[in-house]
């Protein structure tokens, strides 16, 4: 069996690492089963990473002397404790429920990635999302975890102006920075999910099988993507029957074209992975303007005068992003984002969604459905804004600092008479930056009712209060 693709130098190993080397050397015995060898190599790698963690405060294994070639592991867990005011007619396991209290895992992820040579990079991410007391897949709560990302990249050019060509299962997207967010660094409780435009319809939780080029050229950050979307009938949900309102088509298969261009006025953003940082917490001076789009031929269909009509999907946005330390040089910083999104999925497309929905039924009193669902995706336009302020470091002495924030979404969709106005007010308690933080968030959302004649209108508003504890390393 060939040796593992990295060397362990016995002269520079700590005592525990010498133990790992002994394991590896003895694996070459012909008497060891190949399966056992594979498993043992994996254990040895994890041991090496954990020993590196003990020395360098990160789970990173250097593959060369300078450390610019490495393998790194990270972990993210976001636990939600939430009270939600239910939409009218909500059912939980068949019982009418006015409000719910649930505990869940919004996201649990493990990442393993690395720079294997000067030009070769790989990235994988495994985990699950939206795991609460109702979670199940075909009646089994234990099969929800899956690969989010699995990609490989080759750097055609290196240095200050890299050009990276990659392929695989990836979140590299057009449209906006929030279409490929670094979840562990976001400022608000959650991302604006509408920006992950085809989530769980023709993608795998925003990831697609793609071929892409990304890089930087001076102040310009660019992403060009060709994606092979999944058919909607494989997303695990019942496919809506074709009607006068557009839904994703189940016949035909067309590629998706995407692009995102960002102009960096001050500091250039990091480019290690395809993910984009939510807030730098005052560590960078960032001011960006961005524009992006997603396009797909015959993505949706509907019935028009008894005939099937196909619709091209075209989504585009323009936005500005600011994340910068204040002049006080005490660690305080401000962060803001303002974007306009034009979302054309096809005639009268509309989809309701509830994040980690705490209900599983509805009597149909409102068009939202049960739990916390609201009209999230649709043909029309969206304005999204967020703003926050990070107080000085050690505001609370050895208990970290605070970062209050607010977000606002106004969505005008063809199939609704009134716009969807959603807002959140919250505060982050940064115990140790994003590594350990507590977020308290209040959200207000609209509920819609059908009219005897005309489009659904806002009936009243409902709210939720969520506390999140995040561990991210």
PDB file of N, CA, C and O in Angstrom, residues 85-88 366 368 418 421 444-449 457-463:
ATOM      1  N   UNK A  85     -44.682  32.402  17.530  1.00  0.00           N
ATOM      2  CA  UNK A  85     -46.115  32.634  17.470  1.00  0.00           C
ATOM      3  C   UNK A  85     -46.615  32.016  16.165  1.00  0.00           C
ATOM      4  O   UNK A  85     -46.234  32.450  15.075  1.00  0.00           O
ATOM      5  N   UNK A  86     -47.457  31.006  16.254  1.00  0.00           N
ATOM      6  CA  UNK A  86     -47.831  30.221  15.085  1.00  0.00           C
ATOM      7  C   UNK A  86     -48.745  30.984  14.132  1.00  0.00           C
ATOM      8  O   UNK A  86     -49.570  31.799  14.556  1.00  0.00           O
ATOM      9  N   UNK A  87     -48.599  30.687  12.844  1.00  0.00           N
ATOM     10  CA  UNK A  87     -49.584  31.162  11.874  1.00  0.00           C
ATOM     11  C   UNK A  87     -50.955  30.574  12.225  1.00  0.00           C
ATOM     12  O   UNK A  87     -51.041  29.435  12.712  1.00  0.00           O
ATOM     13  N   UNK A  88     -52.054  31.291  11.983  1.00  0.00           N
ATOM     14  CA  UNK A  88     -53.397  30.751  12.254  1.00  0.00           C
ATOM     15  C   UNK A  88     -53.618  29.427  11.534  1.00  0.00           C
ATOM     16  O   UNK A  88     -53.215  29.251  10.380  1.00  0.00           O
ATOM     17  N   UNK A 366     -54.638  30.584   6.600  1.00  0.00           N
ATOM     18  CA  UNK A 366     -53.851  31.598   5.906  1.00  0.00           C
ATOM     19  C   UNK A 366     -53.073  30.920   4.797  1.00  0.00           C
ATOM     20  O   UNK A 366     -52.821  29.704   4.838  1.00  0.00           O
ATOM     21  N   UNK A 368     -50.000  31.266   4.182  1.00  0.00           N
ATOM     22  CA  UNK A 368     -48.636  30.952   4.620  1.00  0.00           C
ATOM     23  C   UNK A 368     -48.431  29.474   4.887  1.00  0.00           C
ATOM     24  O   UNK A 368     -47.341  28.943   4.707  1.00  0.00           O
ATOM     25  N   UNK A 418     -49.986  42.677  -1.287  1.00  0.00           N
ATOM     26  CA  UNK A 418     -49.170  43.488  -0.378  1.00  0.00           C
ATOM     27  C   UNK A 418     -47.739  42.959  -0.341  1.00  0.00           C
ATOM     28  O   UNK A 418     -47.521  41.743  -0.449  1.00  0.00           O
ATOM     29  N   UNK A 421     -43.012  42.274   4.175  1.00  0.00           N
ATOM     30  CA  UNK A 421     -42.076  43.076   4.973  1.00  0.00           C
ATOM     31  C   UNK A 421     -41.663  42.245   6.186  1.00  0.00           C
ATOM     32  O   UNK A 421     -42.495  41.867   7.017  1.00  0.00           O
ATOM     33  N   UNK A 444     -40.303  39.776  13.151  1.00  0.00           N
ATOM     34  CA  UNK A 444     -41.718  40.043  12.857  1.00  0.00           C
ATOM     35  C   UNK A 444     -41.968  39.721  11.386  1.00  0.00           C
ATOM     36  O   UNK A 444     -41.217  40.154  10.512  1.00  0.00           O
ATOM     37  N   UNK A 445     -43.021  38.954  11.106  1.00  0.00           N
ATOM     38  CA  UNK A 445     -43.330  38.511   9.742  1.00  0.00           C
ATOM     39  C   UNK A 445     -44.822  38.702   9.467  1.00  0.00           C
ATOM     40  O   UNK A 445     -45.645  38.682  10.385  1.00  0.00           O
ATOM     41  N   UNK A 446     -45.206  38.841   8.197  1.00  0.00           N
ATOM     42  CA  UNK A 446     -46.614  39.014   7.851  1.00  0.00           C
ATOM     43  C   UNK A 446     -47.308  37.669   7.611  1.00  0.00           C
ATOM     44  O   UNK A 446     -46.662  36.673   7.274  1.00  0.00           O
ATOM     45  N   UNK A 447     -48.633  37.655   7.788  1.00  0.00           N
ATOM     46  CA  UNK A 447     -49.427  36.500   7.380  1.00  0.00           C
ATOM     47  C   UNK A 447     -50.429  36.958   6.329  1.00  0.00           C
ATOM     48  O   UNK A 447     -50.919  38.091   6.361  1.00  0.00           O
ATOM     49  N   UNK A 448     -50.714  36.087   5.385  1.00  0.00           N
ATOM     50  CA  UNK A 448     -51.543  36.444   4.233  1.00  0.00           C
ATOM     51  C   UNK A 448     -52.822  35.603   4.191  1.00  0.00           C
ATOM     52  O   UNK A 448     -52.810  34.418   4.550  1.00  0.00           O
ATOM     53  N   UNK A 449     -53.919  36.235   3.763  1.00  0.00           N
ATOM     54  CA  UNK A 449     -55.189  35.534   3.579  1.00  0.00           C
ATOM     55  C   UNK A 449     -55.675  35.766   2.151  1.00  0.00           C
ATOM     56  O   UNK A 449     -55.416  36.812   1.548  1.00  0.00           O
ATOM     57  N   UNK A 457     -53.772  39.240   0.695  1.00  0.00           N
ATOM     58  CA  UNK A 457     -53.360  40.467   1.379  1.00  0.00           C
ATOM     59  C   UNK A 457     -52.879  40.138   2.790  1.00  0.00           C
ATOM     60  O   UNK A 457     -53.172  39.064   3.331  1.00  0.00           O
ATOM     61  N   UNK A 458     -52.150  41.072   3.386  1.00  0.00           N
ATOM     62  CA  UNK A 458     -51.668  40.887   4.754  1.00  0.00           C
ATOM     63  C   UNK A 458     -52.841  40.979   5.718  1.00  0.00           C
ATOM     64  O   UNK A 458     -53.622  41.930   5.679  1.00  0.00           O
ATOM     65  N   UNK A 459     -52.963  39.974   6.570  1.00  0.00           N
ATOM     66  CA  UNK A 459     -54.032  39.935   7.570  1.00  0.00           C
ATOM     67  C   UNK A 459     -53.558  40.511   8.901  1.00  0.00           C
ATOM     68  O   UNK A 459     -54.218  41.344   9.509  1.00  0.00           O
ATOM     69  N   UNK A 460     -52.407  40.053   9.374  1.00  0.00           N
ATOM     70  CA  UNK A 460     -51.805  40.554  10.613  1.00  0.00           C
ATOM     71  C   UNK A 460     -50.337  40.146  10.611  1.00  0.00           C
ATOM     72  O   UNK A 460     -49.820  39.686   9.587  1.00  0.00           O
ATOM     73  N   UNK A 461     -49.679  40.293  11.732  1.00  0.00           N
ATOM     74  CA  UNK A 461     -48.269  39.932  11.816  1.00  0.00           C
ATOM     75  C   UNK A 461     -48.049  38.967  12.974  1.00  0.00           C
ATOM     76  O   UNK A 461     -48.771  39.015  13.981  1.00  0.00           O
ATOM     77  N   UNK A 462     -47.062  38.114  12.826  1.00  0.00           N
ATOM     78  CA  UNK A 462     -46.663  37.175  13.867  1.00  0.00           C
ATOM     79  C   UNK A 462     -45.180  37.382  14.162  1.00  0.00           C
ATOM     80  O   UNK A 462     -44.451  38.004  13.389  1.00  0.00           O
ATOM     81  N   UNK A 463     -44.745  36.853  15.294  1.00  0.00           N
ATOM     82  CA  UNK A 463     -43.358  37.098  15.700  1.00  0.00           C
ATOM     83  C   UNK A 463     -42.727  35.843  16.284  1.00  0.00           C
ATOM     84  O   UNK A 463     -43.411  34.861  16.599  1.00  0.00           O
TER      85      UNK A 463
END
